[in-house]
PDB file of C-alpha atoms in Angstrom:
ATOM      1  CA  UNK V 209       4.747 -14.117  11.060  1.00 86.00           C
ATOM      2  CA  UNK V 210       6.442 -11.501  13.446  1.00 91.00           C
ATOM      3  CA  UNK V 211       8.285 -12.675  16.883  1.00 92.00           C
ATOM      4  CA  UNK V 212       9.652 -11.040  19.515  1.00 94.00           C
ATOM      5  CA  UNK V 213      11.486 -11.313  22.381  1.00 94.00           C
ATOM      6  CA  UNK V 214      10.541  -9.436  25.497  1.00 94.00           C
ATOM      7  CA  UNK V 215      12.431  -9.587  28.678  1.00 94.00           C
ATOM      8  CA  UNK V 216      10.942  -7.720  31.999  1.00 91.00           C
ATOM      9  CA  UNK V 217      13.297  -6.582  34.462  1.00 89.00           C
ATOM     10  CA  UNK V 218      12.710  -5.709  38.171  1.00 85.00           C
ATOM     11  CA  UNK V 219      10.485  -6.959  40.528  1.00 82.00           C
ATOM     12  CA  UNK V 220       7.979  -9.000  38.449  1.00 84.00           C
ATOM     13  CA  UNK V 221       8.470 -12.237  40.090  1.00 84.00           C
ATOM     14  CA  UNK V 222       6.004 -13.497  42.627  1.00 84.00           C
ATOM     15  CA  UNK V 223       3.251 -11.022  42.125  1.00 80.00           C
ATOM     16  CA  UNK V 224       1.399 -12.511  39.336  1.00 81.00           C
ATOM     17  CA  UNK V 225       2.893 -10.400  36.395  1.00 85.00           C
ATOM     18  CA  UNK V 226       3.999 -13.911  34.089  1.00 89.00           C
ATOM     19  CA  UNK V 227       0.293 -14.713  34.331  1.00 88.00           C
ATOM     20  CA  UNK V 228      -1.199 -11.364  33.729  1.00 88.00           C
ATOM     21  CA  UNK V 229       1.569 -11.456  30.560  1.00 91.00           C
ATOM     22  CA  UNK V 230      -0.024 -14.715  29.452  1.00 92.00           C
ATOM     23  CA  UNK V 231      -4.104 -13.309  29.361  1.00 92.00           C
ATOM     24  CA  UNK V 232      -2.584 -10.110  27.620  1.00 93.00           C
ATOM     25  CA  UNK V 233      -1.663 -12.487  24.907  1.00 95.00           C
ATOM     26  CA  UNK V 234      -4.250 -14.700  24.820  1.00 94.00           C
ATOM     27  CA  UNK V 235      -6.863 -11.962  24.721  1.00 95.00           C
ATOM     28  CA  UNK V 236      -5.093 -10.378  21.819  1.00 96.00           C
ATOM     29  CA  UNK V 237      -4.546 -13.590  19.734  1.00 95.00           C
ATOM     30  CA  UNK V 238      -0.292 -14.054  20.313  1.00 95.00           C
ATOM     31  CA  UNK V 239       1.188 -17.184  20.477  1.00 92.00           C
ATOM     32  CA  UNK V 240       4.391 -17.664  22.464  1.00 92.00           C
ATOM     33  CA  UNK V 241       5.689 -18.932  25.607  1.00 92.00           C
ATOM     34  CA  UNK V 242       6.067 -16.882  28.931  1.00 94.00           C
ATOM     35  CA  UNK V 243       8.232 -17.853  31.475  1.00 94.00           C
ATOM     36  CA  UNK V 244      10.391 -16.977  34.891  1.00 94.00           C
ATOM     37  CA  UNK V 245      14.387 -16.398  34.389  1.00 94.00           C
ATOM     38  CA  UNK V 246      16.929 -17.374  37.291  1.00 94.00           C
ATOM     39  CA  UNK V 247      18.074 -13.838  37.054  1.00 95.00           C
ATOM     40  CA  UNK V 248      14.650 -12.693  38.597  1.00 92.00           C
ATOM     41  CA  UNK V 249      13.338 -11.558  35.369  1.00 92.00           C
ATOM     42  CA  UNK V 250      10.466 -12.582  32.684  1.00 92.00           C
ATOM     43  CA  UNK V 251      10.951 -13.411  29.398  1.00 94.00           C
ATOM     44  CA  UNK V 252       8.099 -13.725  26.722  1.00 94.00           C
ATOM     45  CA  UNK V 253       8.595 -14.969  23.152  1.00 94.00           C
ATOM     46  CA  UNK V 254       4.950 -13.495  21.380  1.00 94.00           C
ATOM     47  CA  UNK V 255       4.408 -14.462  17.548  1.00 93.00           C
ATOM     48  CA  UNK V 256       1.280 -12.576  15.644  1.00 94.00           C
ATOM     49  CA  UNK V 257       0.708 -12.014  11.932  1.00 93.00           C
ATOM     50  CA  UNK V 258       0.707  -8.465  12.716  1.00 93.00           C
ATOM     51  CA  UNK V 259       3.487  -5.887  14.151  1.00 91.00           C
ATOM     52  CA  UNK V 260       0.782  -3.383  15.602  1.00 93.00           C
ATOM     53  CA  UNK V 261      -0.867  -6.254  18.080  1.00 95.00           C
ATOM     54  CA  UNK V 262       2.949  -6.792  18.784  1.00 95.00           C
ATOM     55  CA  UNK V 263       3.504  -3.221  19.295  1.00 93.00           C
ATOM     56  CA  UNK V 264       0.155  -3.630  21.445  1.00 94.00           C
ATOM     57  CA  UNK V 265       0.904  -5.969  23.675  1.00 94.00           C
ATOM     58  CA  UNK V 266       4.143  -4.390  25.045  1.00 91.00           C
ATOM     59  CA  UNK V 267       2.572  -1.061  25.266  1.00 90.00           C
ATOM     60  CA  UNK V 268      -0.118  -3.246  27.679  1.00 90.00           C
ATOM     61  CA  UNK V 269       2.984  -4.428  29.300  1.00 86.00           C
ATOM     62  CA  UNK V 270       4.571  -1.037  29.654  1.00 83.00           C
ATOM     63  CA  UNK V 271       1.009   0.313  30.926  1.00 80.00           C
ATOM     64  CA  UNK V 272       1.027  -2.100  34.049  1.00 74.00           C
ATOM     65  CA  UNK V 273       4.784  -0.202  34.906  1.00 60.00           C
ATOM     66  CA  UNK V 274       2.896   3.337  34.404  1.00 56.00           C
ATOM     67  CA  UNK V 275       0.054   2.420  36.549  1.00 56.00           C
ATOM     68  CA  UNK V 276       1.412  -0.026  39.146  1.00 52.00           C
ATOM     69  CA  UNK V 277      -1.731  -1.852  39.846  1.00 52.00           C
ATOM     70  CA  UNK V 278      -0.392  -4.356  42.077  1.00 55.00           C
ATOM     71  CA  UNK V 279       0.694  -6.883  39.302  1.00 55.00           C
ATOM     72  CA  UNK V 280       4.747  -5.471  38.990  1.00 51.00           C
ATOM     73  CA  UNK V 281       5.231  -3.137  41.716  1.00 58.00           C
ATOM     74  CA  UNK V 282       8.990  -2.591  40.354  1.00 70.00           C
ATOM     75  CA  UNK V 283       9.236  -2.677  36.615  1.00 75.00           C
ATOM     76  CA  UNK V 284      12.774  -1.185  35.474  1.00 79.00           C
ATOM     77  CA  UNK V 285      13.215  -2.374  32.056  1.00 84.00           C
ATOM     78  CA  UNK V 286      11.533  -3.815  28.947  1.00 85.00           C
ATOM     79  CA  UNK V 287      13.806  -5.137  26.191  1.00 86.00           C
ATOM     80  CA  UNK V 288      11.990  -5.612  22.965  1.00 87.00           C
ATOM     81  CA  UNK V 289      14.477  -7.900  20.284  1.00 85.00           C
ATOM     82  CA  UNK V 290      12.933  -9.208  16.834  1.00 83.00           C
ATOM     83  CA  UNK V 291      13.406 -13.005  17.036  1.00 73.00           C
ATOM     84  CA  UNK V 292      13.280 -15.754  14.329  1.00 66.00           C
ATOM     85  CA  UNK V 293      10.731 -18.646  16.369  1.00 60.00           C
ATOM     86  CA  UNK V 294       8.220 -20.105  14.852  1.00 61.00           C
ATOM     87  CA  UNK V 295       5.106 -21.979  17.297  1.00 56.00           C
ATOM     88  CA  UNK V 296       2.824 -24.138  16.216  1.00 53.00           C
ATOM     89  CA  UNK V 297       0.653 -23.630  19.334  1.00 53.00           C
ATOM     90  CA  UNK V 298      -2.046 -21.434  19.480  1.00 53.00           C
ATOM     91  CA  UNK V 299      -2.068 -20.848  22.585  1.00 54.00           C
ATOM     92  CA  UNK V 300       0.564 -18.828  25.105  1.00 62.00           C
ATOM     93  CA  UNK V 301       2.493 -21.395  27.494  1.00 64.00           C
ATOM     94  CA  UNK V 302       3.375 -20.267  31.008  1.00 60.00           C
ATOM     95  CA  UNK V 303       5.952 -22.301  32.557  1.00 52.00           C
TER      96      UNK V 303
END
């Protein structure tokens, strides 16, 4: 199973970006956790049996800094790190 570990930078907190992060998973079948950082940013930890979805879902992410629809008005970074995490969920928490 493939993880990673993607942090958001910017302005993604308090406009609704950790949730719209948590339905981009859930519609494409990733498992992981979502949540808000101290620093101001948003990390995810996605899981799928398949690096392209992976690859997916962070070009979705990227795609909401491209088109600014309201969710992240400020995205200045996406850090993308393989992980070793393994969830037994199969669902995406958002806490």
């Amino acid at each position: 199973m493939a993880t990673i570990r993607v942090v958001v930078t910017g302005l993604v907190q308090r406009v609704g970006f950790r949730a719209f992060v948590q339905r981009a998973a859930l519609s494409m079948g990733i498992r992981g956790e979502v949540w808000n950082r101290f620093d101001g940013t948003v990390e995810a930890i996605a899981q799928h049996d398949s690096l392209t979805v992976l690859s997916g879902f962070v070009e979705r992410i990227a795609r909401v800094m491209d088109e600014r629809d309201g969710l992240a008005e400020d995205i200045r970074e996406i850090l993308i790190e393989a992980e070793e995490a393994e969830f037994s969920k199969k669902a995406v928490n958002c806490s």
